[in-house]
């Protein structure tokens, strides 16, 4: 299977949807199916290599997402898998030491999301998945086809290709709030972040 054949070479107007050929999002769904096994192997390897602290960080990250309804494709695909990929990326880029605590991993991950500009500057993982086609496209070229871009370890797949700008804004807002709580002396911080359900769409208007 040649993943390069699915690369969206032309930008699609998401407002008009007038492109007669397959849209980037359609091609992305096919890529996700092709890469499912490869992605699962990446997660399994990271979980085995980075051990307990990494596992705890992933579990808490997933809980944080679930309490905010961000666990399915209905929320732009920022789910437990994407969260795991983000933590792995931060370790690979030496932005987090392997021996970091789960708390340190979460603070760094939330801070990264809160300050991110993945709508204009794509996040790119180290390419560790090979043998699926031609050389992957330049991240900037891939980003032209989507609203928000996080290039996975294959170099072809945008892990946030289904995300809207509204969802991205909600994600950054919640991440910034998480950083504030984790760094505060608030005794209810853990409960607020991991035990209470929050609907980002119903947040009070942002200042």
CSV table of C-alpha atoms in Angstrom, one decimal:
chain,number,residue,atom,x,y,z
A,1,UNK,CA,0.0,0.0,0.0
A,2,UNK,CA,1.4,3.4,-1.0
A,3,UNK,CA,0.4,6.1,1.5
A,4,UNK,CA,1.8,8.7,-0.9
A,5,UNK,CA,-1.0,8.1,-3.3
A,6,UNK,CA,-3.4,9.4,-0.6
A,7,UNK,CA,-1.6,12.7,0.0
A,8,UNK,CA,-3.9,15.6,-0.7
A,9,UNK,CA,-2.0,17.8,-3.2
A,10,UNK,CA,-4.8,20.4,-3.5
A,11,UNK,CA,-6.4,22.4,-0.8
A,12,UNK,CA,-10.1,21.9,-0.3
A,13,UNK,CA,-12.4,24.8,0.6
A,14,UNK,CA,-14.1,23.4,3.7
A,15,UNK,CA,-16.9,26.0,3.4
A,16,UNK,CA,-17.8,25.2,-0.1
A,17,UNK,CA,-16.9,21.5,-0.4
A,18,UNK,CA,-16.9,21.8,-4.2
A,19,UNK,CA,-13.8,19.6,-4.8
A,20,UNK,CA,-14.8,16.8,-7.2
A,21,UNK,CA,-12.0,14.5,-6.2
A,22,UNK,CA,-11.6,12.8,-2.8
A,23,UNK,CA,-11.2,15.3,0.0
A,24,UNK,CA,-8.2,15.3,2.4
A,25,UNK,CA,-10.5,14.2,5.2
A,26,UNK,CA,-11.7,11.2,3.1
A,27,UNK,CA,-8.1,10.3,2.2
A,28,UNK,CA,-7.2,10.7,5.9
A,29,UNK,CA,-9.8,8.1,7.0
A,30,UNK,CA,-8.2,5.6,4.6
A,31,UNK,CA,-4.8,6.4,5.9
A,32,UNK,CA,-6.0,5.9,9.5
A,33,UNK,CA,-7.1,2.4,8.5
A,34,UNK,CA,-3.9,1.6,6.8
A,35,UNK,CA,-1.8,2.8,9.7
A,36,UNK,CA,-3.9,1.4,12.5
A,37,UNK,CA,-1.6,-1.6,13.2
A,38,UNK,CA,1.5,0.6,12.9
A,39,UNK,CA,0.1,3.1,15.3
A,40,UNK,CA,-0.8,0.4,17.8
A,41,UNK,CA,2.7,-0.9,17.7
A,42,UNK,CA,4.1,2.6,18.4
A,43,UNK,CA,1.9,2.9,21.4
A,44,UNK,CA,2.8,-0.6,22.7
A,45,UNK,CA,6.5,0.1,22.3
A,46,UNK,CA,6.3,3.4,24.1
A,47,UNK,CA,4.2,2.0,27.0
A,48,UNK,CA,6.8,-0.8,27.5
A,49,UNK,CA,9.8,1.4,27.2
A,50,UNK,CA,8.7,4.3,29.4
A,51,UNK,CA,7.0,2.3,32.0
A,52,UNK,CA,4.9,3.4,35.0
A,53,UNK,CA,5.1,7.2,35.0
A,54,UNK,CA,4.2,7.3,31.3
A,55,UNK,CA,1.3,4.9,31.8
A,56,UNK,CA,0.0,7.0,34.7
A,57,UNK,CA,0.3,10.2,32.6
A,58,UNK,CA,-1.6,8.6,29.7
A,59,UNK,CA,-4.3,7.4,32.0
A,60,UNK,CA,-4.8,10.8,33.6
A,61,UNK,CA,-4.6,12.5,30.2
A,62,UNK,CA,-7.4,10.2,28.9
A,63,UNK,CA,-9.5,10.9,32.0
A,64,UNK,CA,-9.1,14.7,31.5
A,65,UNK,CA,-10.2,14.4,27.9
A,66,UNK,CA,-13.1,12.1,28.8
A,67,UNK,CA,-14.4,14.5,31.4
A,68,UNK,CA,-14.5,17.2,28.7
A,69,UNK,CA,-16.1,15.0,26.0
A,70,UNK,CA,-13.0,14.9,23.9
A,71,UNK,CA,-12.7,11.2,23.4
A,72,UNK,CA,-14.1,10.5,19.9
A,73,UNK,CA,-13.9,11.7,16.4
A,74,UNK,CA,-16.8,14.0,17.1
A,75,UNK,CA,-14.1,16.2,18.9
A,76,UNK,CA,-11.5,16.4,16.1
A,77,UNK,CA,-9.8,13.2,17.0
A,78,UNK,CA,-7.9,14.6,20.0
A,79,UNK,CA,-8.5,11.5,22.0
A,80,UNK,CA,-6.5,9.1,24.2
A,81,UNK,CA,-4.4,8.0,21.2
A,82,UNK,CA,-3.5,11.5,20.2
A,83,UNK,CA,-2.7,12.4,23.8
A,84,UNK,CA,-0.3,9.4,23.9
A,85,UNK,CA,1.4,10.5,20.7
A,86,UNK,CA,1.8,14.0,22.1
A,87,UNK,CA,3.5,12.7,25.3
A,88,UNK,CA,5.7,10.4,23.2
A,89,UNK,CA,6.7,13.3,20.9
A,90,UNK,CA,7.7,15.5,23.9
A,91,UNK,CA,10.0,12.7,25.2
A,92,UNK,CA,11.5,12.0,21.8
A,93,UNK,CA,12.3,15.7,21.4
A,94,UNK,CA,13.9,15.8,24.9
A,95,UNK,CA,11.3,18.3,26.1
A,96,UNK,CA,10.6,15.8,28.8
A,97,UNK,CA,13.1,13.4,30.5
A,98,UNK,CA,12.2,9.8,30.4
A,99,UNK,CA,12.2,9.7,34.2
A,100,UNK,CA,9.7,12.6,34.5
A,101,UNK,CA,6.8,12.1,36.9
A,102,UNK,CA,3.3,11.8,35.6
A,103,UNK,CA,2.6,15.3,37.0
A,104,UNK,CA,5.5,16.8,35.1
A,105,UNK,CA,4.4,15.1,31.9
A,106,UNK,CA,0.9,16.4,32.2
A,107,UNK,CA,2.0,20.0,33.0
A,108,UNK,CA,4.3,20.0,30.0
A,109,UNK,CA,1.7,18.5,27.7
A,110,UNK,CA,-1.0,20.9,28.8
A,111,UNK,CA,1.4,23.9,28.5
A,112,UNK,CA,2.4,22.7,25.0
A,113,UNK,CA,-1.2,22.6,23.9
A,114,UNK,CA,-2.1,25.9,25.5
A,115,UNK,CA,0.7,27.8,23.7
A,116,UNK,CA,0.4,25.8,20.4
A,117,UNK,CA,-0.3,27.3,17.0
A,118,UNK,CA,-0.9,24.1,15.1
A,119,UNK,CA,-3.3,25.9,12.8
A,120,UNK,CA,-0.3,27.7,11.3
A,121,UNK,CA,2.8,25.8,12.5
A,122,UNK,CA,2.3,22.1,12.4
A,123,UNK,CA,3.6,19.8,15.1
A,124,UNK,CA,5.7,17.0,13.6
A,125,UNK,CA,6.6,13.7,15.2
A,126,UNK,CA,9.8,11.9,14.5
A,127,UNK,CA,9.3,9.5,11.6
A,128,UNK,CA,9.5,6.0,13.0
A,129,UNK,CA,7.0,4.2,10.7
A,130,UNK,CA,8.5,3.3,7.3
A,131,UNK,CA,7.8,1.1,4.4
A,132,UNK,CA,4.3,2.4,3.6
A,133,UNK,CA,5.1,4.2,0.4
A,134,UNK,CA,7.1,7.1,-1.1
A,135,UNK,CA,8.8,9.8,0.9
A,136,UNK,CA,6.2,11.7,3.0
A,137,UNK,CA,5.3,15.2,2.0
A,138,UNK,CA,6.7,18.3,3.7
A,139,UNK,CA,4.7,19.1,6.9
A,140,UNK,CA,3.9,22.6,5.5
A,141,UNK,CA,2.4,21.0,2.4
A,142,UNK,CA,0.3,18.7,4.4
A,143,UNK,CA,-0.9,21.5,6.6
A,144,UNK,CA,-2.3,23.4,3.6
A,145,UNK,CA,-5.0,20.8,3.4
A,146,UNK,CA,-6.2,21.0,7.0
A,147,UNK,CA,-7.2,23.4,9.7
A,148,UNK,CA,-5.1,22.0,12.5
A,149,UNK,CA,-2.0,19.7,11.9
A,150,UNK,CA,-0.2,17.2,14.1
A,151,UNK,CA,1.8,14.9,11.8
A,152,UNK,CA,2.1,11.4,13.1
A,153,UNK,CA,5.1,9.0,13.1
A,154,UNK,CA,4.4,7.9,9.5
A,155,UNK,CA,4.9,11.4,8.1
A,156,UNK,CA,1.7,11.0,6.1
A,157,UNK,CA,-1.1,11.1,8.6
A,158,UNK,CA,-2.4,14.3,10.2
A,159,UNK,CA,-3.6,13.1,13.7
A,160,UNK,CA,-5.8,16.2,14.0
A,161,UNK,CA,-7.1,16.2,10.5
A,162,UNK,CA,-10.7,16.1,11.6
A,163,UNK,CA,-10.4,19.0,14.1
A,164,UNK,CA,-12.3,22.3,13.6
A,165,UNK,CA,-10.9,25.6,14.8
A,166,UNK,CA,-13.7,25.8,17.4
A,167,UNK,CA,-12.6,22.5,18.9
A,168,UNK,CA,-9.0,23.6,18.8
A,169,UNK,CA,-9.8,26.8,20.6
A,170,UNK,CA,-11.7,24.8,23.3
A,171,UNK,CA,-8.8,22.4,23.6
A,172,UNK,CA,-6.3,25.2,24.1
A,173,UNK,CA,-8.6,27.0,26.6
A,174,UNK,CA,-9.0,23.9,28.7
A,175,UNK,CA,-5.3,23.1,28.6
A,176,UNK,CA,-4.4,26.6,29.8
A,177,UNK,CA,-6.8,26.3,32.6
A,178,UNK,CA,-5.3,22.9,33.5
A,179,UNK,CA,-1.8,24.4,33.7
A,180,UNK,CA,-3.1,27.1,36.1
A,181,UNK,CA,-4.7,24.6,38.3
A,182,UNK,CA,-1.8,22.2,38.4
A,183,UNK,CA,0.6,24.9,39.4
A,184,UNK,CA,-1.7,26.5,42.0
A,185,UNK,CA,-2.3,25.7,45.6
A,186,UNK,CA,-5.9,24.9,45.0
A,187,UNK,CA,-6.7,21.8,47.0
A,188,UNK,CA,-9.6,21.0,44.6
A,189,UNK,CA,-7.3,21.1,41.5
A,190,UNK,CA,-7.3,17.3,41.1
A,191,UNK,CA,-11.1,17.1,41.4
A,192,UNK,CA,-11.7,19.9,39.0
A,193,UNK,CA,-9.4,18.5,36.4
A,194,UNK,CA,-10.0,14.7,36.6
A,195,UNK,CA,-13.3,14.1,38.5
A,196,UNK,CA,-15.7,16.7,37.3
A,197,UNK,CA,-17.4,16.7,34.0
A,198,UNK,CA,-16.9,19.8,31.9
A,199,UNK,CA,-18.6,20.7,28.6
A,200,UNK,CA,-16.2,23.1,26.8
A,201,UNK,CA,-19.1,24.4,24.6
A,202,UNK,CA,-20.8,25.7,27.8
A,203,UNK,CA,-17.9,27.6,29.3
A,204,UNK,CA,-18.5,31.1,30.4
A,205,UNK,CA,-17.5,33.6,27.7
A,206,UNK,CA,-13.7,33.9,27.7
A,207,UNK,CA,-12.1,37.2,28.7
